[in-house]
PDB file of C-alpha atoms in Angstrom:
ATOM      1  CA  UNK A  24      98.993 105.792  67.819  1.00  0.00           C
ATOM      2  CA  UNK A  25     102.621 105.691  66.937  1.00  0.00           C
ATOM      3  CA  UNK A  26     101.951 107.801  63.958  1.00  0.00           C
ATOM      4  CA  UNK A  27      99.830 110.351  65.886  1.00  0.00           C
ATOM      5  CA  UNK A  28     102.713 110.614  68.448  1.00  0.00           C
ATOM      6  CA  UNK A  29     105.152 111.324  65.633  1.00  0.00           C
ATOM      7  CA  UNK A  30     107.389 108.401  66.382  1.00  0.00           C
ATOM      8  CA  UNK A  31     106.997 106.393  63.139  1.00  0.00           C
ATOM      9  CA  UNK A  32     110.706 106.435  62.577  1.00  0.00           C
ATOM     10  CA  UNK A  33     111.000 104.549  65.964  1.00  0.00           C
ATOM     11  CA  UNK A  34     108.307 102.023  65.221  1.00  0.00           C
ATOM     12  CA  UNK A  35     110.591  98.898  64.831  1.00  0.00           C
ATOM     13  CA  UNK A  36     112.334  99.730  68.150  1.00  0.00           C
ATOM     14  CA  UNK A  37     109.118 100.495  69.910  1.00  0.00           C
ATOM     15  CA  UNK A  38     107.591  97.176  68.822  1.00  0.00           C
ATOM     16  CA  UNK A  39     110.740  95.363  70.035  1.00  0.00           C
ATOM     17  CA  UNK A  40     110.334  97.250  73.398  1.00  0.00           C
ATOM     18  CA  UNK A  41     106.660  96.247  73.703  1.00  0.00           C
ATOM     19  CA  UNK A  42     107.682  92.596  73.350  1.00  0.00           C
ATOM     20  CA  UNK A  43     110.500  93.037  75.855  1.00  0.00           C
ATOM     21  CA  UNK A  44     108.190  94.864  78.292  1.00  0.00           C
ATOM     22  CA  UNK A  45     105.795  91.952  78.087  1.00  0.00           C
ATOM     23  CA  UNK A  46     108.592  89.504  79.056  1.00  0.00           C
ATOM     24  CA  UNK A  47     109.850  91.722  81.885  1.00  0.00           C
ATOM     25  CA  UNK A  48     106.344  92.163  83.315  1.00  0.00           C
ATOM     26  CA  UNK A  49     105.917  88.336  83.036  1.00  0.00           C
ATOM     27  CA  UNK A  50     109.225  87.882  84.976  1.00  0.00           C
ATOM     28  CA  UNK A  51     107.922  90.306  87.677  1.00  0.00           C
ATOM     29  CA  UNK A  52     104.364  89.109  87.962  1.00  0.00           C
ATOM     30  CA  UNK A  53     104.632  85.380  87.481  1.00  0.00           C
ATOM     31  CA  UNK A  54     107.652  84.508  89.390  1.00  0.00           C
ATOM     32  CA  UNK A  55     108.341  84.790  93.208  1.00  0.00           C
ATOM     33  CA  UNK A  56     111.642  86.704  92.541  1.00  0.00           C
ATOM     34  CA  UNK A  57     112.872  88.733  89.602  1.00  0.00           C
ATOM     35  CA  UNK A  58     116.474  89.031  90.786  1.00  0.00           C
ATOM     36  CA  UNK A  59     117.993  88.748  87.353  1.00  0.00           C
ATOM     37  CA  UNK A  60     115.721  91.462  85.945  1.00  0.00           C
ATOM     38  CA  UNK A  61     116.366  93.645  88.964  1.00  0.00           C
ATOM     39  CA  UNK A  62     120.161  93.226  88.549  1.00  0.00           C
ATOM     40  CA  UNK A  63     119.846  94.129  84.830  1.00  0.00           C
ATOM     41  CA  UNK A  64     117.769  97.285  85.763  1.00  0.00           C
ATOM     42  CA  UNK A  65     120.140  98.570  88.322  1.00  0.00           C
ATOM     43  CA  UNK A  66     123.242  98.295  86.029  1.00  0.00           C
ATOM     44  CA  UNK A  67     122.960 101.855  84.875  1.00  0.00           C
ATOM     45  CA  UNK A  68     120.429 104.785  84.354  1.00  0.00           C
ATOM     46  CA  UNK A  69     120.301 103.655  80.716  1.00  0.00           C
ATOM     47  CA  UNK A  70     119.411 100.094  81.668  1.00  0.00           C
ATOM     48  CA  UNK A  71     116.789 101.284  84.030  1.00  0.00           C
ATOM     49  CA  UNK A  72     115.359 103.514  81.358  1.00  0.00           C
ATOM     50  CA  UNK A  73     115.242 100.606  78.938  1.00  0.00           C
ATOM     51  CA  UNK A  74     113.327  98.301  81.198  1.00  0.00           C
ATOM     52  CA  UNK A  75     110.855 100.907  82.416  1.00  0.00           C
ATOM     53  CA  UNK A  76     110.368 102.172  78.839  1.00  0.00           C
ATOM     54  CA  UNK A  77     109.510  98.631  77.613  1.00  0.00           C
ATOM     55  CA  UNK A  78     106.996  98.192  80.460  1.00  0.00           C
ATOM     56  CA  UNK A  79     105.285 101.439  79.787  1.00  0.00           C
ATOM     57  CA  UNK A  80     105.091 100.884  76.041  1.00  0.00           C
ATOM     58  CA  UNK A  81     103.509  97.495  76.673  1.00  0.00           C
ATOM     59  CA  UNK A  82     100.943  99.063  78.959  1.00  0.00           C
ATOM     60  CA  UNK A  83     100.261 101.685  76.287  1.00  0.00           C
ATOM     61  CA  UNK A  84      99.902  98.925  73.708  1.00  0.00           C
ATOM     62  CA  UNK A  85      97.299  97.224  75.853  1.00  0.00           C
ATOM     63  CA  UNK A  86      95.435 100.497  76.242  1.00  0.00           C
ATOM     64  CA  UNK A  87      95.533 101.242  72.455  1.00  0.00           C
ATOM     65  CA  UNK A  88      94.072  97.761  71.704  1.00  0.00           C
ATOM     66  CA  UNK A  89      91.093  98.820  73.719  1.00  0.00           C
ATOM     67  CA  UNK A  90      90.955 102.243  72.089  1.00  0.00           C
ATOM     68  CA  UNK A  91      92.157 103.970  75.304  1.00  0.00           C
ATOM     69  CA  UNK A  92      95.434 105.425  74.123  1.00  0.00           C
ATOM     70  CA  UNK A  93      96.145 108.835  75.582  1.00  0.00           C
ATOM     71  CA  UNK A  94      98.232 112.003  75.325  1.00  0.00           C
ATOM     72  CA  UNK A  95      97.975 112.492  79.029  1.00  0.00           C
ATOM     73  CA  UNK A  96      96.717 109.877  81.487  1.00  0.00           C
ATOM     74  CA  UNK A  97      97.434 107.089  83.879  1.00  0.00           C
ATOM     75  CA  UNK A  98      97.270 103.451  84.393  1.00  0.00           C
ATOM     76  CA  UNK A  99      96.032 101.379  87.350  1.00  0.00           C
ATOM     77  CA  UNK A 100      97.484  97.914  87.246  1.00  0.00           C
ATOM     78  CA  UNK A 101      96.035  95.059  89.288  1.00  0.00           C
ATOM     79  CA  UNK A 102      98.916  93.778  91.349  1.00  0.00           C
ATOM     80  CA  UNK A 103      97.532  91.119  93.754  1.00  0.00           C
ATOM     81  CA  UNK A 104     100.904  90.058  95.062  1.00  0.00           C
ATOM     82  CA  UNK A 105     102.405  93.492  95.198  1.00  0.00           C
ATOM     83  CA  UNK A 106     105.259  92.405  93.024  1.00  0.00           C
ATOM     84  CA  UNK A 107     105.131  95.138  90.472  1.00  0.00           C
ATOM     85  CA  UNK A 108     104.920  97.759  93.306  1.00  0.00           C
ATOM     86  CA  UNK A 109     107.893  96.156  95.034  1.00  0.00           C
ATOM     87  CA  UNK A 110     109.879  96.262  91.842  1.00  0.00           C
ATOM     88  CA  UNK A 111     109.197  99.944  91.204  1.00  0.00           C
ATOM     89  CA  UNK A 112     109.851 100.876  94.805  1.00  0.00           C
ATOM     90  CA  UNK A 113     113.301  99.256  94.486  1.00  0.00           C
ATOM     91  CA  UNK A 114     114.364 101.039  91.326  1.00  0.00           C
ATOM     92  CA  UNK A 115     112.633 104.378  91.956  1.00  0.00           C
ATOM     93  CA  UNK A 116     113.025 107.303  94.344  1.00  0.00           C
ATOM     94  CA  UNK A 117     110.603 108.563  96.890  1.00  0.00           C
ATOM     95  CA  UNK A 118     108.684 111.712  96.015  1.00  0.00           C
ATOM     96  CA  UNK A 119     105.413 113.454  96.903  1.00  0.00           C
ATOM     97  CA  UNK A 120     102.373 113.710  94.739  1.00  0.00           C
ATOM     98  CA  UNK A 121      98.807 115.114  94.931  1.00  0.00           C
ATOM     99  CA  UNK A 122      97.452 112.045  93.147  1.00  0.00           C
ATOM    100  CA  UNK A 123      95.503 109.488  95.165  1.00  0.00           C
ATOM    101  CA  UNK A 124      96.825 110.782  98.540  1.00  0.00           C
ATOM    102  CA  UNK A 125      93.865 109.164 100.338  1.00  0.00           C
ATOM    103  CA  UNK A 126      94.881 105.812  99.008  1.00  0.00           C
ATOM    104  CA  UNK A 127      98.716 105.787  99.584  1.00  0.00           C
ATOM    105  CA  UNK A 128     100.598 105.292 102.733  1.00  0.00           C
ATOM    106  CA  UNK A 129     104.136 106.413 103.744  1.00  0.00           C
ATOM    107  CA  UNK A 130     106.761 105.153 101.285  1.00  0.00           C
ATOM    108  CA  UNK A 131     104.158 104.126  98.733  1.00  0.00           C
ATOM    109  CA  UNK A 132     104.745 107.101  96.254  1.00  0.00           C
ATOM    110  CA  UNK A 133     107.799 107.407  94.105  1.00  0.00           C
ATOM    111  CA  UNK A 134     109.141 108.245  90.670  1.00  0.00           C
ATOM    112  CA  UNK A 135     111.662 107.215  87.976  1.00  0.00           C
ATOM    113  CA  UNK A 136     113.370 109.658  85.724  1.00  0.00           C
ATOM    114  CA  UNK A 137     114.121 108.293  82.343  1.00  0.00           C
ATOM    115  CA  UNK A 138     117.287 109.410  80.641  1.00  0.00           C
ATOM    116  CA  UNK A 139     117.334 110.529  76.985  1.00  0.00           C
ATOM    117  CA  UNK A 140     119.630 108.191  74.956  1.00  0.00           C
ATOM    118  CA  UNK A 141     119.907 106.982  71.398  1.00  0.00           C
ATOM    119  CA  UNK A 142     119.733 103.233  72.587  1.00  0.00           C
ATOM    120  CA  UNK A 143     116.077 103.541  73.939  1.00  0.00           C
ATOM    121  CA  UNK A 144     113.088 104.851  71.919  1.00  0.00           C
ATOM    122  CA  UNK A 145     111.237 107.704  73.666  1.00  0.00           C
ATOM    123  CA  UNK A 146     107.858 107.451  75.327  1.00  0.00           C
ATOM    124  CA  UNK A 147     105.097 109.218  73.479  1.00  0.00           C
ATOM    125  CA  UNK A 148     104.337 112.981  73.894  1.00  0.00           C
ATOM    126  CA  UNK A 149     107.550 113.937  75.612  1.00  0.00           C
ATOM    127  CA  UNK A 150     106.970 111.833  78.755  1.00  0.00           C
ATOM    128  CA  UNK A 151     110.228 111.294  80.544  1.00  0.00           C
ATOM    129  CA  UNK A 152     109.268 110.457  84.144  1.00  0.00           C
ATOM    130  CA  UNK A 153     106.994 107.817  85.649  1.00  0.00           C
ATOM    131  CA  UNK A 154     105.064 108.521  88.775  1.00  0.00           C
ATOM    132  CA  UNK A 155     104.108 105.337  90.704  1.00  0.00           C
ATOM    133  CA  UNK A 156     101.862 104.906  93.691  1.00  0.00           C
ATOM    134  CA  UNK A 157     101.233 101.595  95.482  1.00  0.00           C
ATOM    135  CA  UNK A 158      97.602 101.043  96.563  1.00  0.00           C
ATOM    136  CA  UNK A 159      97.231  98.333  99.180  1.00  0.00           C
ATOM    137  CA  UNK A 160      94.217  96.696 100.691  1.00  0.00           C
ATOM    138  CA  UNK A 161      91.671  98.968  98.959  1.00  0.00           C
ATOM    139  CA  UNK A 162      88.020  97.983  99.484  1.00  0.00           C
ATOM    140  CA  UNK A 163      87.308  97.940  95.746  1.00  0.00           C
ATOM    141  CA  UNK A 164      90.666  97.176  94.252  1.00  0.00           C
ATOM    142  CA  UNK A 165      92.651  95.335  96.753  1.00  0.00           C
ATOM    143  CA  UNK A 166      96.390  95.831  95.769  1.00  0.00           C
ATOM    144  CA  UNK A 167      97.159  97.802  92.673  1.00  0.00           C
ATOM    145  CA  UNK A 168      99.909 100.001  91.249  1.00  0.00           C
ATOM    146  CA  UNK A 169      99.121 103.456  89.825  1.00  0.00           C
ATOM    147  CA  UNK A 170     101.517 104.586  87.026  1.00  0.00           C
ATOM    148  CA  UNK A 171     101.412 107.890  85.397  1.00  0.00           C
ATOM    149  CA  UNK A 172     103.886 108.974  82.653  1.00  0.00           C
ATOM    150  CA  UNK A 173     104.796 112.676  83.075  1.00  0.00           C
ATOM    151  CA  UNK A 174     106.749 115.225  81.075  1.00  0.00           C
ATOM    152  CA  UNK A 175     108.584 116.555  84.152  1.00  0.00           C
ATOM    153  CA  UNK A 176     110.377 114.564  86.880  1.00  0.00           C
ATOM    154  CA  UNK A 177     111.617 115.679  90.250  1.00  0.00           C
ATOM    155  CA  UNK A 178     115.411 115.794  89.679  1.00  0.00           C
ATOM    156  CA  UNK A 179     115.786 119.531  88.839  1.00  0.00           C
ATOM    157  CA  UNK A 180     114.479 122.799  90.380  1.00  0.00           C
ATOM    158  CA  UNK A 181     112.709 123.524  87.110  1.00  0.00           C
ATOM    159  CA  UNK A 182     110.869 120.264  87.295  1.00  0.00           C
ATOM    160  CA  UNK A 183     109.755 120.916  90.794  1.00  0.00           C
ATOM    161  CA  UNK A 184     108.699 124.416  90.036  1.00  0.00           C
ATOM    162  CA  UNK A 185     106.595 122.951  87.101  1.00  0.00           C
ATOM    163  CA  UNK A 186     104.868 120.563  89.542  1.00  0.00           C
ATOM    164  CA  UNK A 187     104.063 123.301  92.141  1.00  0.00           C
ATOM    165  CA  UNK A 188     102.821 125.659  89.401  1.00  0.00           C
ATOM    166  CA  UNK A 189     100.568 123.030  87.858  1.00  0.00           C
ATOM    167  CA  UNK A 190      99.174 122.106  91.370  1.00  0.00           C
ATOM    168  CA  UNK A 191      98.517 125.771  92.159  1.00  0.00           C
ATOM    169  CA  UNK A 192      96.849 126.390  88.810  1.00  0.00           C
ATOM    170  CA  UNK A 193      94.630 123.338  89.389  1.00  0.00           C
ATOM    171  CA  UNK A 194      93.623 124.391  92.818  1.00  0.00           C
ATOM    172  CA  UNK A 195      92.751 127.946  91.643  1.00  0.00           C
ATOM    173  CA  UNK A 196      90.569 126.568  88.814  1.00  0.00           C
ATOM    174  CA  UNK A 197      88.893 124.287  91.221  1.00  0.00           C
ATOM    175  CA  UNK A 198      88.087 127.055  93.570  1.00  0.00           C
ATOM    176  CA  UNK A 199      86.720 129.191  90.760  1.00  0.00           C
ATOM    177  CA  UNK A 200      84.692 126.304  89.375  1.00  0.00           C
ATOM    178  CA  UNK A 201      86.706 126.268  86.083  1.00  0.00           C
ATOM    179  CA  UNK A 202      87.645 123.259  84.091  1.00  0.00           C
ATOM    180  CA  UNK A 203      91.307 122.157  84.260  1.00  0.00           C
ATOM    181  CA  UNK A 204      93.347 123.027  81.245  1.00  0.00           C
ATOM    182  CA  UNK A 205      92.887 120.631  78.372  1.00  0.00           C
ATOM    183  CA  UNK A 206      95.431 118.992  76.300  1.00  0.00           C
ATOM    184  CA  UNK A 207      95.452 118.577  72.525  1.00  0.00           C
ATOM    185  CA  UNK A 208      94.472 114.855  72.490  1.00  0.00           C
ATOM    186  CA  UNK A 209      92.747 112.111  74.546  1.00  0.00           C
ATOM    187  CA  UNK A 210      93.089 112.173  78.339  1.00  0.00           C
ATOM    188  CA  UNK A 211      92.699 109.060  80.489  1.00  0.00           C
ATOM    189  CA  UNK A 212      93.087 110.347  84.058  1.00  0.00           C
ATOM    190  CA  UNK A 213      91.925 108.900  87.414  1.00  0.00           C
ATOM    191  CA  UNK A 214      90.005 112.088  88.224  1.00  0.00           C
ATOM    192  CA  UNK A 215      86.451 111.307  89.220  1.00  0.00           C
ATOM    193  CA  UNK A 216      84.230 112.895  86.613  1.00  0.00           C
ATOM    194  CA  UNK A 217      82.528 115.980  88.098  1.00  0.00           C
ATOM    195  CA  UNK A 218      79.366 115.790  85.999  1.00  0.00           C
ATOM    196  CA  UNK A 219      78.950 112.137  86.908  1.00  0.00           C
ATOM    197  CA  UNK A 220      79.221 112.894  90.551  1.00  0.00           C
ATOM    198  CA  UNK A 221      76.637 115.638  90.212  1.00  0.00           C
ATOM    199  CA  UNK A 222      74.202 113.320  88.517  1.00  0.00           C
ATOM    200  CA  UNK A 223      74.798 110.576  91.086  1.00  0.00           C
ATOM    201  CA  UNK A 224      74.264 113.061  93.859  1.00  0.00           C
ATOM    202  CA  UNK A 225      70.935 114.011  92.531  1.00  0.00           C
ATOM    203  CA  UNK A 226      69.923 110.412  92.168  1.00  0.00           C
ATOM    204  CA  UNK A 227      70.783 109.501  95.808  1.00  0.00           C
ATOM    205  CA  UNK A 228      69.570 112.759  97.317  1.00  0.00           C
ATOM    206  CA  UNK A 229      66.413 111.155  98.536  1.00  0.00           C
ATOM    207  CA  UNK A 230      68.110 108.059  99.985  1.00  0.00           C
ATOM    208  CA  UNK A 231      68.938 108.163 103.753  1.00  0.00           C
ATOM    209  CA  UNK A 232      72.249 106.663 102.879  1.00  0.00           C
ATOM    210  CA  UNK A 233      72.755 109.218 100.127  1.00  0.00           C
ATOM    211  CA  UNK A 234      75.129 111.727 101.840  1.00  0.00           C
ATOM    212  CA  UNK A 235      77.354 108.987 103.210  1.00  0.00           C
ATOM    213  CA  UNK A 236      77.754 107.306  99.813  1.00  0.00           C
ATOM    214  CA  UNK A 237      78.347 110.592  98.054  1.00  0.00           C
ATOM    215  CA  UNK A 238      81.055 111.429 100.458  1.00  0.00           C
ATOM    216  CA  UNK A 239      82.695 108.106  99.890  1.00  0.00           C
ATOM    217  CA  UNK A 240      82.383 108.555  96.009  1.00  0.00           C
ATOM    218  CA  UNK A 241      84.250 111.869  96.433  1.00  0.00           C
ATOM    219  CA  UNK A 242      85.300 114.197  93.686  1.00  0.00           C
ATOM    220  CA  UNK A 243      88.282 115.163  91.568  1.00  0.00           C
ATOM    221  CA  UNK A 244      91.112 112.940  92.742  1.00  0.00           C
ATOM    222  CA  UNK A 245      89.871 112.219  96.387  1.00  0.00           C
ATOM    223  CA  UNK A 246      87.398 109.353  96.887  1.00  0.00           C
ATOM    224  CA  UNK A 247      86.537 105.949  95.666  1.00  0.00           C
ATOM    225  CA  UNK A 248      84.851 107.210  92.476  1.00  0.00           C
ATOM    226  CA  UNK A 249      83.082 105.181  89.884  1.00  0.00           C
ATOM    227  CA  UNK A 250      83.736 101.889  91.760  1.00  0.00           C
ATOM    228  CA  UNK A 251      81.725 103.116  94.672  1.00  0.00           C
ATOM    229  CA  UNK A 252      78.884 104.353  92.555  1.00  0.00           C
ATOM    230  CA  UNK A 253      78.722 100.962  90.924  1.00  0.00           C
ATOM    231  CA  UNK A 254      78.701  99.117  94.120  1.00  0.00           C
ATOM    232  CA  UNK A 255      76.040 101.262  95.640  1.00  0.00           C
ATOM    233  CA  UNK A 256      73.749 100.993  92.609  1.00  0.00           C
ATOM    234  CA  UNK A 257      74.288  97.243  92.119  1.00  0.00           C
ATOM    235  CA  UNK A 258      73.275  96.652  95.750  1.00  0.00           C
ATOM    236  CA  UNK A 259      70.340  98.987  95.419  1.00  0.00           C
ATOM    237  CA  UNK A 260      68.974  97.191  92.332  1.00  0.00           C
ATOM    238  CA  UNK A 261      69.588  93.800  94.035  1.00  0.00           C
ATOM    239  CA  UNK A 262      67.760  94.770  97.278  1.00  0.00           C
ATOM    240  CA  UNK A 263      64.761  96.194  95.586  1.00  0.00           C
ATOM    241  CA  UNK A 264      62.274  94.472  93.328  1.00  0.00           C
ATOM    242  CA  UNK A 265      62.205  96.560  90.033  1.00  0.00           C
ATOM    243  CA  UNK A 266      58.824  95.155  89.116  1.00  0.00           C
ATOM    244  CA  UNK A 267      57.261  96.421  92.263  1.00  0.00           C
ATOM    245  CA  UNK A 268      59.126  99.660  92.665  1.00  0.00           C
ATOM    246  CA  UNK A 269      59.015 101.937  89.647  1.00  0.00           C
ATOM    247  CA  UNK A 270      61.210 104.459  91.496  1.00  0.00           C
ATOM    248  CA  UNK A 271      64.070 102.079  91.004  1.00  0.00           C
ATOM    249  CA  UNK A 272      64.194 102.685  87.267  1.00  0.00           C
ATOM    250  CA  UNK A 273      66.623 105.742  87.445  1.00  0.00           C
ATOM    251  CA  UNK A 274      68.960 103.531  89.484  1.00  0.00           C
ATOM    252  CA  UNK A 275      68.881 100.917  86.727  1.00  0.00           C
ATOM    253  CA  UNK A 276      69.393 103.496  84.066  1.00  0.00           C
ATOM    254  CA  UNK A 277      72.426 104.990  85.781  1.00  0.00           C
ATOM    255  CA  UNK A 278      73.938 101.556  86.460  1.00  0.00           C
ATOM    256  CA  UNK A 279      73.465 100.619  82.751  1.00  0.00           C
ATOM    257  CA  UNK A 280      75.149 103.947  81.803  1.00  0.00           C
ATOM    258  CA  UNK A 281      78.226 103.079  83.884  1.00  0.00           C
ATOM    259  CA  UNK A 282      78.497  99.562  82.657  1.00  0.00           C
ATOM    260  CA  UNK A 283      78.121 100.603  79.034  1.00  0.00           C
ATOM    261  CA  UNK A 284      80.659 103.455  79.324  1.00  0.00           C
ATOM    262  CA  UNK A 285      83.528 101.936  81.275  1.00  0.00           C
ATOM    263  CA  UNK A 286      85.280  98.604  81.434  1.00  0.00           C
ATOM    264  CA  UNK A 287      86.470  97.402  84.796  1.00  0.00           C
ATOM    265  CA  UNK A 288      83.647  99.559  86.146  1.00  0.00           C
ATOM    266  CA  UNK A 289      83.644  97.817  89.609  1.00  0.00           C
ATOM    267  CA  UNK A 290      87.242  98.862  90.308  1.00  0.00           C
ATOM    268  CA  UNK A 291      87.953 102.275  88.647  1.00  0.00           C
ATOM    269  CA  UNK A 292      88.296 105.720  90.049  1.00  0.00           C
ATOM    270  CA  UNK A 293      87.552 107.717  86.943  1.00  0.00           C
ATOM    271  CA  UNK A 294      88.712 107.543  83.335  1.00  0.00           C
ATOM    272  CA  UNK A 295      92.123 105.948  83.831  1.00  0.00           C
ATOM    273  CA  UNK A 296      93.284 102.866  81.967  1.00  0.00           C
ATOM    274  CA  UNK A 297      92.753  99.798  84.162  1.00  0.00           C
ATOM    275  CA  UNK A 298      95.087  96.912  83.387  1.00  0.00           C
ATOM    276  CA  UNK A 299      94.560  93.396  84.630  1.00  0.00           C
ATOM    277  CA  UNK A 300      98.233  92.493  84.443  1.00  0.00           C
ATOM    278  CA  UNK A 301      97.887  88.768  85.072  1.00  0.00           C
ATOM    279  CA  UNK A 302      95.601  88.434  82.099  1.00  0.00           C
ATOM    280  CA  UNK A 303      97.259  90.869  79.751  1.00  0.00           C
ATOM    281  CA  UNK A 304     100.732  89.441  80.270  1.00  0.00           C
ATOM    282  CA  UNK A 305      99.505  85.895  79.702  1.00  0.00           C
ATOM    283  CA  UNK A 306      98.317  86.718  76.196  1.00  0.00           C
ATOM    284  CA  UNK A 307     101.119  89.245  75.333  1.00  0.00           C
ATOM    285  CA  UNK A 308     103.134  86.753  73.348  1.00  0.00           C
ATOM    286  CA  UNK A 309     100.358  86.380  70.852  1.00  0.00           C
ATOM    287  CA  UNK A 310      98.964  89.958  70.835  1.00  0.00           C
ATOM    288  CA  UNK A 311     101.292  92.907  70.618  1.00  0.00           C
ATOM    289  CA  UNK A 312      99.988  95.792  68.573  1.00  0.00           C
ATOM    290  CA  UNK A 313     100.012  99.603  68.643  1.00  0.00           C
TER     291      UNK A 313
END
């Protein structure tokens, strides 16, 4: 992954930052207070960039271990005690975003601009801003933190213009029924897969609960996505006796498709990288690779 991102000359520094990111995440997630880390982060923009870069590289390392590295994409991190969300809210600035608007409340969306400096290795593929969204009390996910590395922040007018132009282009493509522009490499975004929603809609079209469930599943970046599909299908299979109801077989087939295609299928929106931080941080000291 480091080679593909053309960062081989930074490899020793990146590996050191992955290890430091694991330690910092452990400090945030496993302790009631991370005052020392917060103080270190707030020292200067470079210090903040250093800590956040380590955290993001650790998350990417976890993704790469599962063959889920990306050029563009997002992470959703299980954050049961809201400690990671609180940390990012303390060091970031408030901003708006079109991502997961249905799942975020006031003050839950922010961003962190990373400064370019020789002391800190860059993030892959030109990313220099981290969008974060705290998700609280979700039916399928409880408390999580959404993190998305981006190439443009919100500090300058050119950055803001880029976001507006990208959103406008996306809306136009959606209205015209066109695919969003692709990037040259893997994407792991939280968008709910359109083709999967269409197939699911056909499957539940004869169910009296079908329209309600389909509305809850949603599409694009609005709705509960794959987690809702999985919950519905699991309950459907449980409630009906497969041996006595041959019509149930398509439900079983679709359920098997979801479970064989995605990890953390019961909690995901779309194709994002889902990170169980408590588990990943606990083994980080023995498994760090990119």
